[in-house]
Coordinates of C-alpha atoms in Angstrom, one line a residue:
X1 CA 43.3 -8.6 233.2
X2 CA 42.0 -12.2 232.8
X3 CA 44.8 -14.7 232.8
X4 CA 44.4 -18.2 231.4
X5 CA 47.3 -20.7 231.6
X6 CA 47.7 -23.7 229.4
X7 CA 50.5 -26.0 228.3
X8 CA 51.8 -23.4 225.8
X9 CA 52.0 -20.5 228.3
X10 CA 49.8 -17.7 229.7
X11 CA 47.2 -15.7 227.8
X12 CA 46.1 -12.3 229.2
X13 CA 42.9 -10.7 228.0
X14 CA 42.0 -7.2 229.2
X15 CA 38.7 -6.5 230.9
X16 CA 38.1 -3.7 228.4
X17 CA 38.1 -6.2 225.6
X18 CA 35.5 -8.4 227.4
X19 CA 33.2 -5.4 228.2
X20 CA 33.4 -4.1 224.6
X21 CA 32.7 -7.6 223.2
X22 CA 29.8 -8.3 225.5
X23 CA 28.4 -4.8 225.2
X24 CA 28.3 -5.0 221.4
X25 CA 26.8 -8.5 221.5
X26 CA 24.0 -7.4 223.8
X27 CA 23.3 -4.2 221.9
X28 CA 22.6 -6.2 218.8
X29 CA 20.0 -8.4 220.5
X30 CA 16.3 -8.0 219.6
X31 CA 14.3 -6.1 222.2
X32 CA 17.3 -4.4 223.9
X33 CA 16.8 -0.6 224.0
X34 CA 20.2 0.0 225.6
X35 CA 22.5 -0.7 228.4
X36 CA 21.8 0.7 231.9
X37 CA 24.6 2.0 234.2
X38 CA 24.5 0.1 237.5
X39 CA 26.0 3.2 239.2
X40 CA 24.8 6.2 237.2
X41 CA 26.7 9.5 237.5
X42 CA 25.2 12.2 239.7
X43 CA 24.8 15.9 239.2
X44 CA 26.2 17.6 236.2
X45 CA 28.2 14.6 235.1
X46 CA 24.9 12.9 234.3
X47 CA 24.1 15.5 231.6
X48 CA 27.5 15.1 229.9
X49 CA 27.9 11.4 230.1
X50 CA 28.3 9.7 226.7
X51 CA 26.3 6.7 225.8
X52 CA 28.5 3.6 226.0
X53 CA 27.6 0.1 225.1
X54 CA 29.9 -1.4 227.7
X55 CA 28.7 0.7 230.7
X56 CA 26.2 -1.9 231.9
X57 CA 28.7 -4.8 231.8
X58 CA 30.5 -6.2 234.9
X59 CA 33.0 -9.0 234.4
X60 CA 34.1 -11.2 237.3
X61 CA 36.6 -14.1 237.3
X62 CA 35.7 -17.2 239.4
X63 CA 38.3 -19.9 239.3
X64 CA 38.8 -20.6 235.6
X65 CA 35.6 -19.1 234.3
X66 CA 33.8 -15.8 233.9
X67 CA 30.6 -14.5 235.6
X68 CA 29.0 -11.7 233.6
X69 CA 26.5 -9.2 235.0
X70 CA 24.4 -7.2 232.5
X71 CA 22.2 -4.2 233.3
X72 CA 19.9 -3.5 230.3
X73 CA 16.8 -1.5 229.3
X74 CA 14.3 -3.3 227.1
X75 CA 11.8 -2.1 224.6
X76 CA 8.2 -1.8 225.9
X77 CA 5.9 -4.6 224.7
X78 CA 8.5 -7.3 224.2
X79 CA 8.7 -10.6 226.1
X80 CA 11.3 -10.0 228.8
X81 CA 11.8 -13.7 229.5
X82 CA 12.5 -14.4 225.8
X83 CA 14.9 -11.5 225.6
X84 CA 16.9 -12.6 228.7
X85 CA 17.1 -16.1 227.4
X86 CA 18.3 -14.9 224.0
X87 CA 20.9 -12.6 225.6
X88 CA 22.2 -15.3 227.9
X89 CA 22.7 -17.8 225.1
X90 CA 24.2 -15.3 222.7
X91 CA 26.7 -13.9 225.2
X92 CA 27.8 -17.3 226.3
X93 CA 28.3 -18.5 222.8
X94 CA 30.1 -15.4 221.6
X95 CA 32.6 -15.2 224.5
X96 CA 33.4 -18.9 224.5
X97 CA 33.7 -18.9 220.7
X98 CA 36.0 -15.9 220.5
X99 CA 38.1 -16.3 223.6
X100 CA 37.8 -20.0 224.5
X101 CA 37.1 -19.0 228.1
X102 CA 34.2 -20.8 229.9
X103 CA 31.3 -18.6 231.0
X104 CA 29.9 -19.9 234.3
X105 CA 26.9 -17.5 234.5
X106 CA 25.3 -14.6 232.8
X107 CA 23.1 -12.5 235.1
X108 CA 20.8 -10.1 233.4
X109 CA 19.2 -7.3 235.3
X110 CA 16.4 -5.4 233.6
X111 CA 16.7 -1.9 234.9
X112 CA 14.1 -0.1 232.8
X113 CA 11.7 0.0 229.9
X114 CA 11.8 2.3 226.9
X115 CA 9.3 3.1 224.2
X116 CA 10.6 2.4 220.8

């Protein structure tokens, strides 16, 4: 849970909401082939794992703001620098617009390339 206190009281937002919000935002960005799991399952669990948009999202709270780590796979032949810049801007804007919580940093890790 992420807790924000203001003059009216306390607001609690679940981490699942943030991961779903950020995962859906990133999946809609141009050049993103999918999310990459920072800790992939091993053995037979790898075969039966469902694709999940929020699996490559890690949310941390630092003081009164969020730090978001993203693990993505990009489409081969796209400009990685432009994709990362676009994702960073879009994620910051979406999270701050919907929740009102400041995003201190968005760290994007490109874990792989995929052919379209």
